[in-house]
Short mmCIF file of C-alpha atoms and ligand atoms in Angstrom, two decimals:
data_model
loop_
_atom_site.label_atom_id
_atom_site.label_comp_id
_atom_site.label_asym_id
_atom_site.label_seq_id
_atom_site.Cartn_x
_atom_site.Cartn_y
_atom_site.Cartn_z
CA UNK A 2 -37.01 94.30 -177.23
CA UNK A 3 -36.38 96.92 -179.48
CA UNK A 4 -32.66 97.12 -180.47
CA UNK A 5 -31.30 99.87 -182.61
CA UNK A 6 -27.33 100.36 -184.08
CA UNK A 7 -26.14 103.63 -183.90
CA UNK A 8 -22.93 105.09 -184.41
CA UNK A 9 -20.58 105.64 -181.48
CA UNK A 10 -20.79 109.26 -179.85
CA UNK A 11 -19.40 109.07 -176.57
CA UNK A 12 -21.29 112.67 -175.54
CA UNK A 13 -24.85 111.76 -177.12
CA UNK A 14 -25.04 108.51 -174.89
CA UNK A 15 -28.43 108.73 -172.87
CA UNK A 16 -29.30 104.90 -171.30
CA UNK A 17 -29.62 104.00 -167.89
CA UNK A 18 -27.54 100.39 -168.21
CA UNK A 19 -23.66 100.41 -169.71
CA UNK A 20 -23.23 96.75 -170.76
CA UNK A 21 -19.48 96.09 -172.00
CA UNK A 22 -17.93 92.94 -172.77
CA UNK A 23 -14.94 91.16 -171.60
CA UNK A 24 -12.38 87.97 -172.97
CA UNK A 25 -10.78 86.08 -170.50
CA UNK A 26 -7.79 86.77 -171.66
CA UNK A 27 -7.33 90.60 -170.40
CA UNK A 28 -9.20 93.70 -171.36
CA UNK A 29 -6.81 95.48 -174.53
CA UNK A 30 -8.40 97.21 -176.89
CA UNK A 31 -11.26 98.89 -176.16
CA UNK A 32 -11.60 101.60 -177.13
CA UNK A 33 -15.39 102.48 -176.88
CA UNK A 34 -15.47 101.52 -173.49
CA UNK A 35 -12.55 103.01 -172.32
CA UNK A 36 -13.32 106.48 -173.85
CA UNK A 37 -16.73 105.85 -172.15
CA UNK A 38 -15.64 104.79 -168.77
CA UNK A 39 -12.23 106.12 -168.23
CA UNK A 40 -10.80 102.50 -168.71
CA UNK A 41 -13.33 101.07 -165.86
CA UNK A 42 -12.89 97.66 -167.14
CA UNK A 43 -9.05 97.63 -167.30
CA UNK A 44 -8.88 98.81 -163.41
CA UNK A 45 -12.13 95.99 -162.25
CA UNK A 46 -9.47 93.41 -164.20
CA UNK A 47 -6.71 94.27 -162.43
CA UNK A 48 -8.45 93.91 -159.04
CA UNK A 49 -9.43 90.80 -159.96
CA UNK A 50 -13.18 92.03 -159.80
CA UNK A 51 -13.87 90.67 -162.99
CA UNK A 52 -12.70 87.40 -165.35
CA UNK A 53 -13.95 87.90 -168.57
CA UNK A 54 -14.69 83.88 -168.03
CA UNK A 55 -17.72 83.16 -170.17
CA UNK A 56 -21.50 83.85 -169.21
CA UNK A 57 -20.14 85.42 -166.30
CA UNK A 58 -22.31 88.84 -165.74
CA UNK A 59 -21.37 91.35 -162.87
CA UNK A 60 -23.28 94.35 -162.07
CA UNK A 61 -20.91 96.68 -161.04
CA UNK A 62 -22.68 100.25 -159.48
CA UNK A 63 -19.74 102.98 -159.48
CA UNK A 64 -19.17 106.27 -159.95
CA UNK A 65 -20.43 106.66 -163.20
CA UNK A 66 -23.02 108.82 -165.31
CA UNK A 67 -25.57 105.42 -165.37
CA UNK A 68 -27.51 103.71 -162.95
CA UNK A 69 -25.10 100.50 -163.81
CA UNK A 70 -22.47 98.77 -165.37
CA UNK A 71 -22.99 95.21 -167.01
CA UNK A 72 -20.26 93.53 -167.14
CA UNK A 73 -20.57 90.34 -169.34
CA UNK A 74 -17.96 88.12 -170.31
CA UNK A 75 -17.15 85.71 -173.54
CA UNK A 76 -14.73 83.75 -171.84
CA UNK A 77 -11.50 82.76 -174.20
CA UNK A 78 -11.04 84.65 -177.58
CA UNK A 79 -10.02 82.07 -179.86
CA UNK A 80 -12.65 79.29 -178.52
CA UNK A 81 -15.78 81.91 -178.93
CA UNK A 82 -18.46 80.71 -181.11
CA UNK A 83 -22.29 81.62 -182.09
CA UNK A 84 -23.38 79.58 -179.77
CA UNK A 85 -21.47 81.10 -177.10
CA UNK A 86 -22.84 84.39 -178.03
CA UNK A 87 -26.31 83.17 -178.14
CA UNK A 88 -25.95 81.82 -174.27
CA UNK A 89 -24.10 85.00 -173.08
CA UNK A 90 -27.08 86.85 -174.70
CA UNK A 91 -29.80 84.92 -172.81
CA UNK A 92 -27.65 85.47 -169.63
CA UNK A 93 -27.36 89.28 -170.84
CA UNK A 94 -31.01 89.56 -171.47
CA UNK A 95 -32.26 87.77 -168.21
CA UNK A 96 -29.40 90.40 -166.13
CA UNK A 97 -31.25 93.49 -167.97
CA UNK A 98 -35.00 92.11 -166.79
CA UNK A 99 -33.91 92.01 -163.73
CA UNK A 100 -32.45 95.31 -163.65
CA UNK A 101 -35.72 96.68 -165.04
CA UNK A 102 -33.10 98.48 -167.36
CA UNK A 103 -35.62 100.61 -169.70
CA UNK A 104 -32.69 101.60 -171.67
CA UNK A 105 -29.26 99.58 -172.13
CA UNK A 106 -26.38 100.50 -174.68
CA UNK A 107 -23.61 97.69 -175.69
CA UNK A 108 -20.64 98.86 -177.46
CA UNK A 109 -19.83 96.62 -180.01
CA UNK A 110 -16.06 95.50 -179.84
CA UNK A 111 -15.23 91.88 -179.29
CA UNK A 112 -13.39 90.98 -182.44
CA UNK A 113 -11.62 87.61 -182.12
CA UNK A 114 -10.24 85.40 -184.39
CA UNK A 115 -13.52 82.23 -183.81
CA UNK A 116 -16.14 83.68 -185.19
CA UNK A 117 -16.90 87.10 -187.38
CA UNK A 118 -17.94 90.65 -185.18
CA UNK A 119 -20.94 90.12 -186.86
CA UNK A 120 -21.61 86.84 -186.51
CA UNK A 121 -21.13 87.33 -182.77
CA UNK A 122 -23.54 90.29 -182.78
CA UNK A 123 -26.34 88.18 -184.29
CA UNK A 124 -26.01 85.47 -182.34
CA UNK A 125 -25.83 87.25 -178.97
CA UNK A 126 -29.16 89.19 -179.90
CA UNK A 127 -30.76 86.32 -180.73
CA UNK A 128 -29.82 85.06 -177.58
CA UNK A 129 -31.46 88.05 -175.67
CA UNK A 130 -34.45 87.39 -177.99
CA UNK A 131 -34.78 83.71 -177.56
CA UNK A 132 -33.47 84.49 -173.73
CA UNK A 133 -36.89 86.27 -172.94
CA UNK A 134 -39.38 84.42 -174.09
CA UNK A 135 -42.16 83.60 -172.25
CA UNK A 136 -45.36 82.06 -172.01
CA UNK A 137 -47.05 83.04 -169.44
CA UNK A 138 -51.03 84.38 -170.78
CA UNK A 139 -52.91 81.75 -168.84
CA UNK A 140 -51.14 82.26 -165.52
CA UNK A 141 -53.54 85.24 -164.22
CA UNK A 142 -50.90 86.05 -161.51
CA UNK A 143 -47.71 86.77 -164.08
CA UNK A 144 -50.45 88.08 -166.66
CA UNK A 145 -48.38 91.74 -166.07
CA UNK A 146 -46.54 92.12 -168.85
CA UNK A 147 -42.87 93.15 -167.32
CA UNK A 148 -41.33 96.34 -169.74
CA UNK A 149 -39.03 95.33 -172.03
CA UNK A 150 -35.41 98.03 -173.11
CA UNK A 151 -34.73 99.38 -176.20
CA UNK A 152 -31.12 98.00 -176.72
CA UNK A 153 -28.59 100.22 -178.38
CA UNK A 154 -25.97 98.22 -180.34
CA UNK A 155 -23.14 100.67 -180.45
CA UNK A 156 -20.50 100.83 -183.61
CA UNK A 157 -18.07 102.48 -185.32
CA UNK A 158 -18.80 104.37 -188.98
CA UNK A 159 -16.56 101.31 -190.93
CA UNK A 160 -19.45 98.58 -188.86
CA UNK A 161 -22.78 100.49 -188.93
CA UNK A 162 -24.12 98.24 -192.22
CA UNK A 163 -22.66 94.92 -191.52
CA UNK A 164 -23.80 94.67 -187.52
CA UNK A 165 -27.40 96.83 -188.69
CA UNK A 166 -27.59 93.66 -190.89
CA UNK A 167 -26.73 90.82 -188.51
CA UNK A 168 -29.06 92.82 -185.60
CA UNK A 169 -31.79 92.81 -188.14
CA UNK A 170 -31.24 89.43 -189.25
CA UNK A 171 -31.20 88.27 -185.57
CA UNK A 172 -34.51 89.98 -184.54
CA UNK A 173 -36.43 88.30 -187.66
CA UNK A 174 -34.92 85.07 -186.94
CA UNK A 175 -35.64 84.97 -183.60
CA UNK A 176 -38.91 86.40 -183.98
CA UNK A 177 -40.13 83.87 -186.15
CA UNK A 178 -39.27 81.20 -183.51
CA UNK A 179 -40.69 82.80 -180.54
CA UNK A 180 -43.62 82.74 -182.90
CA UNK A 181 -43.59 79.21 -183.61
CA UNK A 182 -42.59 78.59 -179.27
CA UNK A 183 -45.96 80.48 -178.74
CA UNK A 184 -47.97 78.32 -181.49
CA UNK A 185 -46.69 75.24 -179.54
CA UNK A 186 -46.85 76.12 -176.48
CA UNK A 187 -51.15 77.08 -177.04
CA UNK A 188 -53.57 74.44 -175.21
CA UNK A 189 -55.33 72.05 -177.95
CA UNK A 190 -58.27 73.52 -177.15
CA UNK A 191 -56.94 76.70 -178.28
CA UNK A 192 -55.32 76.01 -181.28
CA UNK A 193 -57.47 73.70 -182.92
CA UNK A 194 -56.80 72.87 -186.79
CA UNK A 195 -58.84 76.04 -187.43
CA UNK A 196 -57.10 78.59 -185.35
CA UNK A 197 -53.82 77.36 -186.74
CA UNK A 198 -54.91 78.17 -190.07
CA UNK A 199 -56.26 81.94 -188.76
CA UNK A 200 -52.70 82.48 -187.18
CA UNK A 201 -51.10 81.34 -190.37
CA UNK A 202 -53.95 84.29 -192.24
CA UNK A 203 -52.27 87.14 -189.47
CA UNK A 204 -49.20 85.54 -190.27
CA UNK A 205 -49.50 86.58 -194.41
CA UNK A 206 -51.76 89.50 -193.71
CA UNK A 207 -48.47 90.71 -191.62
CA UNK A 208 -45.84 90.45 -193.63
CA UNK A 209 -47.28 90.13 -197.24
CA UNK A 210 -47.69 86.71 -197.99
CA UNK A 211 -50.33 84.65 -199.81
CA UNK A 212 -52.59 82.86 -197.73
CA UNK A 213 -55.13 79.92 -198.96
CA UNK A 214 -56.88 77.84 -196.48
CA UNK A 215 -58.90 74.88 -197.62
CA UNK A 216 -61.45 72.80 -195.45
CA UNK A 217 -62.68 69.52 -195.00
CA UNK A 218 -64.72 69.35 -198.23
CA UNK A 219 -62.33 70.56 -200.46
CA UNK A 220 -59.75 68.20 -198.44
CA UNK A 221 -61.39 65.41 -199.16
CA UNK A 222 -63.03 66.50 -202.75
CA UNK A 223 -58.75 66.62 -204.09
CA UNK A 224 -58.62 63.07 -202.19
CA UNK A 225 -56.39 63.72 -199.66
CA UNK A 226 -57.12 60.60 -197.45
CA UNK A 227 -54.44 60.58 -195.73
CA UNK A 228 -55.93 64.23 -193.96
CA UNK A 229 -59.66 63.45 -194.17
CA UNK A 230 -58.57 59.87 -192.43
CA UNK A 231 -56.94 60.61 -189.49
CA UNK A 232 -59.43 63.82 -188.51
CA UNK A 233 -62.24 61.36 -188.88
CA UNK A 234 -62.08 60.46 -184.96
CA UNK A 235 -62.16 64.07 -184.33
CA UNK A 236 -65.04 66.97 -184.16
CA UNK A 237 -63.03 69.75 -185.13
CA UNK A 238 -62.40 70.26 -188.70
CA UNK A 239 -58.83 69.98 -190.31
CA UNK A 240 -57.59 72.49 -192.36
CA UNK A 241 -54.52 72.74 -195.23
CA UNK A 242 -52.71 76.10 -195.21
CA UNK A 243 -50.85 76.98 -198.01
CA UNK A 244 -48.83 80.05 -197.67
CA UNK A 245 -46.93 81.25 -200.32
CA UNK A 246 -43.54 84.14 -200.56
CA UNK A 247 -42.85 85.29 -204.18
CA UNK A 248 -39.11 86.01 -204.69
CA UNK A 249 -37.66 87.47 -207.80
CA UNK A 250 -36.72 84.13 -208.69
CA UNK A 251 -36.96 82.41 -211.89
CA UNK A 252 -36.96 78.54 -211.55
CA UNK A 253 -39.16 76.31 -209.20
CA UNK A 254 -40.48 77.61 -205.81
CA UNK A 255 -39.05 75.89 -202.49
CA UNK A 256 -41.60 73.58 -200.81
CA UNK A 257 -41.86 73.32 -197.24
CA UNK A 258 -44.19 71.14 -195.61
CA UNK A 259 -44.88 70.92 -191.83
CA UNK A 260 -46.67 68.54 -189.53
CA UNK A 261 -49.91 70.13 -188.08
CA UNK A 262 -51.16 67.94 -185.98
CA UNK A 263 -53.18 69.79 -183.36
CA UNK A 264 -53.36 67.10 -180.58
CA UNK A 265 -52.49 63.80 -180.65
CA UNK A 266 -54.10 61.00 -178.62
CA UNK A 267 -53.37 58.56 -180.99
CA UNK A 268 -56.21 57.44 -182.25
CA UNK A 269 -58.10 54.07 -181.79
CA UNK A 270 -53.80 53.25 -180.84
CA UNK A 271 -54.66 55.24 -177.82
CA UNK A 272 -51.25 56.84 -176.18
CA UNK A 273 -50.64 56.06 -172.36
CA UNK A 274 -51.70 58.83 -169.84
CA UNK A 275 -48.17 59.90 -168.98
CA UNK A 276 -47.42 62.68 -170.54
CA UNK A 277 -50.22 63.04 -172.98
CA UNK A 278 -50.45 66.49 -172.42
CA UNK A 279 -47.47 67.27 -173.89
CA UNK A 280 -49.26 65.92 -177.71
CA UNK A 281 -50.36 69.46 -178.21
CA UNK A 282 -46.89 70.01 -179.59
CA UNK A 283 -47.58 67.65 -182.49
CA UNK A 284 -48.04 70.56 -184.15
CA UNK A 285 -44.49 71.95 -184.16
CA UNK A 286 -43.64 70.94 -187.64
CA UNK A 287 -46.22 73.28 -188.94
CA UNK A 288 -45.69 76.16 -186.59
CA UNK A 289 -42.03 75.88 -187.78
CA UNK A 290 -43.12 75.98 -191.31
CA UNK A 291 -45.52 79.29 -190.67
CA UNK A 292 -42.99 80.75 -188.70
CA UNK A 293 -40.14 80.76 -191.09
CA UNK A 294 -42.63 81.70 -193.88
CA UNK A 295 -42.69 85.02 -191.53
CA UNK A 296 -39.00 84.95 -191.97
CA UNK A 297 -38.95 84.84 -195.04
CA UNK A 298 -41.46 86.79 -195.37
CA UNK A 299 -39.27 89.27 -193.96
CA UNK A 300 -35.82 88.24 -194.99
CA UNK A 301 -36.90 88.84 -198.95
CA UNK A 302 -34.68 86.15 -200.82
CA UNK A 303 -34.57 85.87 -204.09
CA UNK A 304 -36.28 82.08 -204.07
CA UNK A 305 -39.90 81.60 -204.42
CA UNK A 306 -41.59 79.68 -201.23
CA UNK A 307 -44.75 77.88 -200.58
CA UNK A 308 -45.45 76.03 -197.53
CA UNK A 309 -47.87 73.20 -196.79
CA UNK A 310 -49.37 72.91 -193.65
CA UNK A 311 -51.70 69.58 -193.41
CA UNK A 312 -53.86 69.99 -190.03
CA UNK A 313 -56.02 67.84 -187.87
CA UNK A 314 -56.56 66.28 -184.49
CA UNK A 315 -56.15 62.72 -183.50
CA UNK A 316 -58.76 61.55 -181.41
CA UNK A 317 -60.54 58.18 -180.85
CA UNK A 318 -63.49 59.13 -181.81
CA UNK A 319 -66.68 57.18 -183.23
CA UNK A 320 -65.61 57.19 -187.16
CA UNK A 321 -62.14 57.00 -186.29
CA UNK A 322 -59.74 55.05 -188.51
CA UNK A 323 -59.09 52.03 -187.17
CA UNK A 324 -56.17 49.14 -187.47
CA UNK A 325 -56.82 47.71 -190.47
CA UNK A 326 -58.44 50.37 -192.45
CA UNK A 327 -56.88 51.24 -195.81
CA UNK A 328 -57.00 54.78 -196.77
CA UNK A 329 -55.80 56.42 -200.64
CA UNK A 330 -53.10 59.08 -200.43
CA UNK A 331 -53.31 62.25 -202.27
CA UNK A 332 -51.24 60.33 -205.05
CA UNK A 333 -53.49 57.29 -205.15
CA UNK A 334 -50.99 55.18 -203.42
CA UNK A 335 -53.52 52.42 -200.74
CA UNK A 336 -52.09 52.69 -197.47
CA UNK A 337 -52.89 50.05 -194.92
CA UNK A 338 -53.31 51.49 -190.87
CA UNK A 339 -51.34 48.86 -188.62
CA UNK A 340 -51.36 51.96 -185.93
CA UNK A 341 -53.53 54.78 -185.54
CA UNK A 342 -50.69 56.36 -183.60
CA UNK A 343 -48.55 56.39 -186.92
CA UNK A 344 -50.59 59.48 -188.44
CA UNK A 345 -48.31 62.12 -189.14
CA UNK A 346 -46.70 60.10 -192.49
CA UNK A 347 -50.54 59.80 -193.33
CA UNK A 348 -51.28 63.32 -193.21
CA UNK A 349 -47.36 64.29 -194.46
CA UNK A 350 -47.65 62.17 -197.62
CA UNK A 351 -51.22 64.27 -198.42
CA UNK A 352 -48.77 67.38 -197.94
CA UNK A 353 -45.80 65.99 -200.01
CA UNK A 354 -47.98 64.84 -202.76
CA UNK A 355 -49.75 68.42 -203.14
CA UNK A 356 -46.65 70.14 -202.75
CA UNK A 357 -45.11 67.96 -205.84
CA UNK A 358 -48.74 68.79 -207.27
CA UNK A 359 -47.65 72.77 -206.91
CA UNK A 360 -44.39 72.06 -209.05
CA UNK A 361 -42.46 73.03 -205.60
CA UNK A 362 -38.80 71.54 -205.31
CA UNK A 363 -36.67 71.17 -203.36
CA UNK A 364 -39.47 69.78 -200.94
CA UNK A 365 -38.41 69.38 -197.39
CA UNK A 366 -40.95 68.50 -194.27
CA UNK A 367 -40.53 69.09 -190.89
CA UNK A 368 -42.64 66.89 -188.26
CA UNK A 369 -42.48 65.60 -184.55
CA UNK A 370 -42.13 62.33 -186.63
CA UNK A 371 -40.96 59.09 -184.40
CA UNK A 372 -40.15 58.44 -181.07
CA UNK A 373 -38.00 56.08 -182.42
CA UNK A 374 -36.05 59.41 -183.27
CA UNK A 375 -36.26 60.74 -179.71
CA UNK A 376 -34.58 57.53 -178.66
CA UNK A 377 -31.87 57.51 -180.91
CA UNK A 378 -30.79 61.02 -180.97
CA UNK A 379 -31.97 61.78 -177.40
CA UNK A 380 -33.04 66.19 -176.47
CA UNK A 381 -30.37 67.21 -178.80
CA UNK A 382 -30.58 66.51 -182.44
CA UNK A 383 -33.05 66.95 -185.13
CA UNK A 384 -32.89 63.57 -187.53
CA UNK A 385 -32.46 64.61 -191.39
CA UNK A 386 -32.83 62.05 -194.31
CA UNK A 387 -32.65 63.23 -197.59
CA UNK A 388 -32.81 61.03 -200.95
CA UNK A 389 -30.27 64.03 -202.66
CA UNK A 390 -26.71 64.24 -201.17
CA UNK A 391 -26.47 67.39 -202.06
CA UNK A 392 -29.80 69.13 -200.91
CA UNK A 393 -29.03 66.80 -197.40
CA UNK A 394 -25.23 68.74 -197.43
CA UNK A 395 -27.01 72.33 -197.99
CA UNK A 396 -29.60 71.49 -195.46
CA UNK A 397 -26.64 70.92 -192.81
CA UNK A 398 -24.76 73.85 -193.80
CA UNK A 399 -28.20 75.77 -193.15
CA UNK A 400 -28.63 74.27 -189.91
CA UNK A 401 -24.84 74.85 -188.52
CA UNK A 402 -25.14 78.67 -189.71
CA UNK A 403 -28.47 78.93 -187.88
CA UNK A 404 -26.42 77.21 -184.88
CA UNK A 405 -28.95 74.11 -184.71
CA UNK A 406 -28.14 70.58 -184.47
CA UNK A 407 -29.06 68.39 -187.27
CA UNK A 408 -28.13 64.67 -187.58
CA UNK A 409 -28.34 62.71 -190.66
CA UNK A 410 -29.45 59.60 -190.59
CA UNK A 411 -29.66 56.71 -192.88
CA UNK A 412 -32.00 57.14 -196.10
CA UNK A 413 -31.87 53.66 -197.93
CA UNK A 414 -34.09 51.74 -200.16
CA UNK A 415 -33.71 49.08 -197.86
CA UNK A 416 -36.00 50.53 -195.59
CA UNK A 417 -39.40 50.06 -197.81
CA UNK A 418 -39.33 46.38 -197.16
CA UNK A 419 -40.28 47.90 -193.65
CA UNK A 420 -43.42 49.46 -195.08
CA UNK A 421 -44.67 46.95 -197.50
CA UNK A 422 -48.37 45.63 -196.61
CA UNK A 423 -49.85 42.24 -198.00
CA UNK A 424 -53.33 44.53 -198.08
CA UNK A 425 -52.51 47.27 -199.41
CA UNK A 426 -49.67 49.30 -201.17
CA UNK A 427 -48.03 50.64 -198.02
CA UNK A 428 -48.23 50.18 -194.26
CA UNK A 429 -48.24 52.79 -192.01
CA UNK A 430 -45.95 51.50 -189.53
CA UNK A 431 -42.23 49.60 -189.86
CA UNK A 432 -42.67 48.09 -186.49
CA UNK A 433 -40.25 49.28 -183.70
CA UNK A 434 -37.18 48.21 -184.80
CA UNK A 435 -35.63 51.32 -187.00
CA UNK A 436 -39.08 53.39 -186.54
CA UNK A 437 -37.61 57.16 -187.79
CA UNK A 438 -36.02 55.40 -190.71
CA UNK A 439 -38.54 53.24 -192.04
CA UNK A 440 -41.25 56.70 -191.55
CA UNK A 441 -39.06 58.64 -193.27
CA UNK A 442 -38.55 55.47 -196.31
CA UNK A 443 -42.40 55.87 -196.26
CA UNK A 444 -42.50 59.70 -196.78
CA UNK A 445 -39.98 58.90 -199.59
CA UNK A 446 -42.03 57.05 -201.29
CA UNK A 447 -44.06 60.14 -202.01
CA UNK A 448 -41.56 62.44 -202.86
CA UNK A 449 -40.24 59.77 -205.72
CA UNK A 450 -37.95 61.47 -207.86
CA UNK A 451 -38.31 65.23 -206.47
CA UNK A 452 -35.59 65.94 -204.17
CA UNK A 453 -36.75 66.05 -201.05
CA UNK A 454 -35.46 65.97 -197.02
CA UNK A 455 -37.23 64.80 -194.12
CA UNK A 456 -36.81 66.32 -190.39
CA UNK A 457 -37.48 65.06 -187.61
CA UNK A 458 -38.20 67.11 -184.79
CA UNK A 459 -39.76 64.61 -182.22
CA UNK A 460 -36.62 64.93 -180.09
CA UNK A 461 -35.91 68.91 -180.30
CA UNK A 462 -39.33 70.16 -180.76
CA UNK A 463 -40.26 70.36 -177.07
CA UNK A 464 -38.20 70.79 -174.60
CA UNK A 465 -39.17 69.13 -171.05
CA UNK A 466 -36.29 71.52 -169.61
CA UNK A 467 -35.45 75.58 -169.33
CA UNK A 468 -31.69 75.79 -170.51
CA UNK A 469 -30.22 78.64 -171.46
CA UNK A 470 -31.92 80.79 -174.32
CA UNK A 471 -34.30 77.02 -175.03
CA UNK A 472 -37.09 77.47 -172.55
CA UNK A 473 -39.29 75.23 -171.53
CA UNK A 474 -42.09 74.12 -174.31
CA UNK A 475 -41.90 74.55 -177.69
CA UNK A 476 -38.24 75.30 -179.26
CA UNK A 477 -39.12 76.80 -182.93
CA UNK A 478 -36.87 74.19 -183.44
CA UNK A 479 -36.03 74.77 -187.19
CA UNK A 480 -37.54 77.57 -188.00
CA UNK A 481 -34.15 79.66 -188.32
CA UNK A 482 -32.75 76.47 -190.36
CA UNK A 483 -35.72 76.66 -193.07
CA UNK A 484 -35.31 80.39 -192.77
CA UNK A 485 -31.37 80.20 -193.76
CA UNK A 486 -31.57 77.34 -196.14
CA UNK A 487 -33.80 79.49 -198.50
CA UNK A 488 -31.75 82.60 -198.21
CA UNK A 489 -28.57 80.02 -198.71
CA UNK A 490 -30.08 78.07 -201.35
CA UNK A 491 -28.88 81.03 -204.42
CA UNK A 492 -25.91 81.42 -201.88
CA UNK A 493 -27.72 85.04 -200.55
MN1 LIG B 21 -48.88 59.69 -183.05
MN1 LIG B 22 -48.21 62.27 -184.23
#
């Protein structure tokens, strides 16, 4: 879907579909719509043909110069939110696709007390792009790509710039989210660690990022015993992917670290059969980081940002790590393996140490880390842990502005006890109780005094069911939050 923002000119309107919006309170003040359709929305309203109910979409075929007029209900003015706008956007996209519209025009005249017009438009466009997402490349009968409409946003002079900026952000952030979804939905035999690194290189080439990819020998040579340990049961080579964005910033670069387990069978602590196919999504954190870097490259914030993605498979091959084994993380910490299925924290420990070695600050990691987090929060919230109150607040603010649900969980030194081992410095499993919190404590050990936050997207990274603009499969969770966090860090 292509979007452009143009100056409203009723004589120069060429589209097959005109999209008009309606509130449930009534239809006064529709300057552009009234000029275009001579009070059509008002007449339909009076006759009770439309109600403006939120997410109600009506297609009107009538005596107008257009093939059809679509009327999109936005609901009650002062109850309107960005989230509702995103949902309405998904409904609108579905309608336009169903109508096989080639070009749709949408006059922006939905002022309301709850969110600014630019915020509402931004969320609506995000919802359209997110809602239009499909992953059917391996279904031969669905291979035919339907043509997507161009959407022309019509605005009055005074708001052209603001709305243009809003649409640009929406396009960048939603496309990045869909990019992450693509990676997550890709099967494990197609998206190997090497293939994930290739995607990162493509992103770097497309948007002008620095990209460095380390192979097995360099990873072992550096002393990343977590990553080189977990990969041992697999025939695929591991990768350490490093993406760099240079803003105009002085001071420290923000570090984003993403878990890139391209398939997690659990290793020797093998997972049960049921649902194991979803474990292709265990690189969703890595995908979120790569995709967020693409958005950052396009939005060009002041801050420097570096993304670090340790990537490998976790399989039960003959050389695989075994429970009871001891490995050594990049910073020298020794770890006793209790469960080889708690592999994410091992490669993230290396990733966080690597980020600190690069001098990155703050460091934010994103990972499908623990089933315990899903048990605690259900498929609704991402869990957040942080050793810094200030950082935690900023991540929460970014998530609110992105429209992604994040819940702050306890980061407390008392959880460190659960990660103590008698054999080594730490053990990689703190047991069933408080499993998400002890995993966070394990990671916090490696962040030390560096301001650090941890986002556990095990609940939210992969959707079992489609709902609104979220499609079944990879969700692209935290892409928008991370990108917005970086843009807001210096108040941009
Ligand atoms: Mn695992
Ligand atoms: Mn895992």
